[in-house]
Coordinates of C-alpha atoms in Angstrom, one line a residue:
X14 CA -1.4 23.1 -41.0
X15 CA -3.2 26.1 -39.2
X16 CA -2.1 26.2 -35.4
X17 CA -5.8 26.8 -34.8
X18 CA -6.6 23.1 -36.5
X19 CA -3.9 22.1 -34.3
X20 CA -5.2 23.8 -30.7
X21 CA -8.9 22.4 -32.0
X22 CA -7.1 18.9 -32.3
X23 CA -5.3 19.1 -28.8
X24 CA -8.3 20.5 -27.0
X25 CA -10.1 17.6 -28.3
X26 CA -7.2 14.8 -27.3
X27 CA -6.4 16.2 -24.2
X28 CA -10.0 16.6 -22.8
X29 CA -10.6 12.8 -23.5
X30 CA -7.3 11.3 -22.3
X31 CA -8.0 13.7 -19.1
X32 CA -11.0 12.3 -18.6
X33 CA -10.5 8.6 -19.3
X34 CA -7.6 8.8 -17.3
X35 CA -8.9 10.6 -14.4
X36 CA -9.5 7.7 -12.1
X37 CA -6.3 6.3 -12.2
X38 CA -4.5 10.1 -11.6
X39 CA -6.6 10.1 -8.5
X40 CA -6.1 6.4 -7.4
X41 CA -2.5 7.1 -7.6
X42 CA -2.0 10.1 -6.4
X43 CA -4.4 8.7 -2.9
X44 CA -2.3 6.2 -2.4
X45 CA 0.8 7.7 -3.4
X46 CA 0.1 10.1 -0.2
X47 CA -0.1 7.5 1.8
X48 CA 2.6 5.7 1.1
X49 CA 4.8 8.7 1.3
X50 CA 4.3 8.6 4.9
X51 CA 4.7 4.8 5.6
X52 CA 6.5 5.9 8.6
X53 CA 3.6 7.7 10.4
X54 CA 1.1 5.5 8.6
X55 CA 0.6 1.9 7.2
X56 CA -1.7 2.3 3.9
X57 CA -2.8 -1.5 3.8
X58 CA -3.0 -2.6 6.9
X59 CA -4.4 -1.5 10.9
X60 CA -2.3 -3.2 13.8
X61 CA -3.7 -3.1 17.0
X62 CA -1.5 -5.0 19.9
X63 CA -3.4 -6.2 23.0
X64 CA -0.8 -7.5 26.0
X65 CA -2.4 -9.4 28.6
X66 CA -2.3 -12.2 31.0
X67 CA -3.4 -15.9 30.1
X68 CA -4.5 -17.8 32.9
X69 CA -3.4 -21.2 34.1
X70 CA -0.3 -23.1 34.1
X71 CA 1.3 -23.6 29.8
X72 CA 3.3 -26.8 28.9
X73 CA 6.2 -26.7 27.9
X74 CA 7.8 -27.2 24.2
X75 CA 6.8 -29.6 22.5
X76 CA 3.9 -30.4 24.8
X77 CA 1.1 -28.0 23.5
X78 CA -1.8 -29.7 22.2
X79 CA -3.7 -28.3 19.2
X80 CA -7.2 -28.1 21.4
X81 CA -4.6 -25.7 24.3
X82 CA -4.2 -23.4 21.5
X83 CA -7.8 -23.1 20.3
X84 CA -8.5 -22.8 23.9
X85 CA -6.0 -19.6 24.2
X86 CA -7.5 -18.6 20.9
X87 CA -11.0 -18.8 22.3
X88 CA -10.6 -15.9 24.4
X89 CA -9.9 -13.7 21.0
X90 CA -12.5 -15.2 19.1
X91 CA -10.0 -16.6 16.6
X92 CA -10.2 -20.7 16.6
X93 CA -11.4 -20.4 13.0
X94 CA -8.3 -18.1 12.1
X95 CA -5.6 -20.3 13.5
X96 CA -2.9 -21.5 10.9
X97 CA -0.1 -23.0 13.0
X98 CA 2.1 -22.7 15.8
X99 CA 5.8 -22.7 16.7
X100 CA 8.1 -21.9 19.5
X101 CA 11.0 -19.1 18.5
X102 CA 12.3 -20.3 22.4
X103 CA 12.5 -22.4 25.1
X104 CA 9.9 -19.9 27.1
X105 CA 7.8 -18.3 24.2
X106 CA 4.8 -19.8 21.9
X107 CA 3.8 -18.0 18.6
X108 CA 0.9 -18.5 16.8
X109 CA 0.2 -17.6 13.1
X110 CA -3.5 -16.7 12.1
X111 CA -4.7 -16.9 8.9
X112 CA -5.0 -13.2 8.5
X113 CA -1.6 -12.8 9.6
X114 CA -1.9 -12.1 12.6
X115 CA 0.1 -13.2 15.7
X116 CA 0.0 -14.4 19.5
X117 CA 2.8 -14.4 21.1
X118 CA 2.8 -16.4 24.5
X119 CA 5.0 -16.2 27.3
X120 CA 5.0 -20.0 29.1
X121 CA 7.0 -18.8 32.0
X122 CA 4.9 -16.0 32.6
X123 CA 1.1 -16.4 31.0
X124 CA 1.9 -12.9 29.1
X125 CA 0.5 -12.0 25.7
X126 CA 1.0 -10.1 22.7
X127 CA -1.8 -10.4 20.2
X128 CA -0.8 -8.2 17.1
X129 CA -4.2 -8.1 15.3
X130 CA -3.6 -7.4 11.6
X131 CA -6.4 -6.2 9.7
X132 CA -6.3 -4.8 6.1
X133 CA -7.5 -1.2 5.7
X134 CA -10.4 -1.1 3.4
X135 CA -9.6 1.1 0.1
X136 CA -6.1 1.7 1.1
X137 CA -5.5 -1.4 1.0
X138 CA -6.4 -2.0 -2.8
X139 CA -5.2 1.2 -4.1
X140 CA -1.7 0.9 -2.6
X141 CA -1.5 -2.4 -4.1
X142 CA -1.4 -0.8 -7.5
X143 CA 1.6 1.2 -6.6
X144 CA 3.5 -2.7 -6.5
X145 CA 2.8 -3.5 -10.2
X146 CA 0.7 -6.4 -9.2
X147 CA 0.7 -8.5 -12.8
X148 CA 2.2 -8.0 -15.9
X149 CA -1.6 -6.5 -17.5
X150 CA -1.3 -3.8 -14.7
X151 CA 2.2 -3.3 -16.3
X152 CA 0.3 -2.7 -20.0
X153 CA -1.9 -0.5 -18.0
X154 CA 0.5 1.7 -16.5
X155 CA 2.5 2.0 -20.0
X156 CA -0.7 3.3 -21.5
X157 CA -1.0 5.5 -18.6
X158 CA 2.2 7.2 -18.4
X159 CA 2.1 7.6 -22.3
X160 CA -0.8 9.2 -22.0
X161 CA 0.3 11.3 -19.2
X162 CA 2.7 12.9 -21.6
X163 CA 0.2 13.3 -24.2
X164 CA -2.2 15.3 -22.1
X165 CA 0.9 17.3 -21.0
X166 CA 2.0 18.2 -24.6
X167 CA -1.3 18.9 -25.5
X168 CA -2.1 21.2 -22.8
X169 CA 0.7 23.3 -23.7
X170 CA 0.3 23.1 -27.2
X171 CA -3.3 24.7 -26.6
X172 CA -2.0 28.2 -24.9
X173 CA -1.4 30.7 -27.1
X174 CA 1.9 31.2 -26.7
X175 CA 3.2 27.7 -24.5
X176 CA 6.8 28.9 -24.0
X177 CA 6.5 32.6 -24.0
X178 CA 6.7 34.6 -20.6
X179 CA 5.5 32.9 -17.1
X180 CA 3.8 29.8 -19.1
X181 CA 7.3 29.1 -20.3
X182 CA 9.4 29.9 -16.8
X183 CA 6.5 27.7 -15.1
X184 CA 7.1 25.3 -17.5
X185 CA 11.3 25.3 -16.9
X186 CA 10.3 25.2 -13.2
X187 CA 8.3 22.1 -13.7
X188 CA 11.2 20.5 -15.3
X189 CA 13.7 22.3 -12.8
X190 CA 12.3 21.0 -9.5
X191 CA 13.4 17.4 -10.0
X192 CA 16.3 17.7 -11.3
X193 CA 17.4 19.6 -8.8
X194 CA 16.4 16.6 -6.2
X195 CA 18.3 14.5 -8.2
X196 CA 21.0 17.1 -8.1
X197 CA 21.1 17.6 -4.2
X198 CA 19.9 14.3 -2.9
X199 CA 21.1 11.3 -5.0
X200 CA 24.0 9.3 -4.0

């Protein structure tokens, strides 16, 4: 077969896999960012903690009525959110919100810690990917990193000469810089 058939035929495969594929190379590599940095950064959710202090004098365990809590939760807006309560000690109250968020009460002391949790929009949903949510993403991903390899063999099939001078060394460099991680930094 003439290698200019076979460039035509690999210009043509490789521009439509590039492009179907596209969105998905840019929703990963988004969210990959982020979650490269989870320790500066939380991709799919916002925390914001408010301490203050509750007025008024707080039962004690297992004393709290269901209408004291929406009344502490009144002050946050959240009596629609609440999911249930419990007390982790003799002296502290938690209460779970639907959204998963928390309020932590101090009976001895009226202090609290409200950790509001709010998903982050966008961030939220592309990191979610990177967790293989369901067996069709799993297809999906498959397809994806097939493909992946096609548009990388086709790409170098299309240069003239693909492993030839600095196309070639890039190419051993490509392969080189991983390996070399796994090299120097796995146990």
């Amino acid at each position: 077969m003439n290698i200019y058939i076979i460039r035509k035929y690999c210009r043509k495969i490789h521009s439509h896999l590039s492009f179907i594929f596209a969105g998905i190379i840019l929703t990963y590599a988004i969210s990959g960012l982020t979650m490269n940095h989870l320790n500066n950064f939380n991709p799919q959710y916002s925390i914001q903690v408010e301490n203050y202090k509750a007025s008024g004098n707080f039962p004690r365990k297992p004393d709290f009525t269901k209408e004291q809590v929406m009344q502490l939760l009144n002050r946050i807006n959240q009596t629609d959110n609440f999911k249930q309560f419990y007390y982790p000690t003799d002296h502290q109250m938690r209460i779970f919100l639907k959204d998963g968020s928390t309020f932590l009460l101090n009976l001895n002391t009226g202090e609290v810690r409200y950790e509001h949790i709010k998903k982050r929009p966008l961030f939220n949903q592309l990191s979610f990917l990177h967790y293989n949510p369901n067996q069709w993403w799993t297809y999906i991903s498959d397809i994806f990193a097939i493909s992946l390899m096609i548009i990388t063999i086709t790409g170098i099939c299309m240069v003239n000469t693909p492993l030839l001078g600095s196309k070639g060394i890039e190419l051993v460099l490509g392969i080189s810089i991983p390996i070399l991680f796994l090299i120097l930094f796995s146990k």
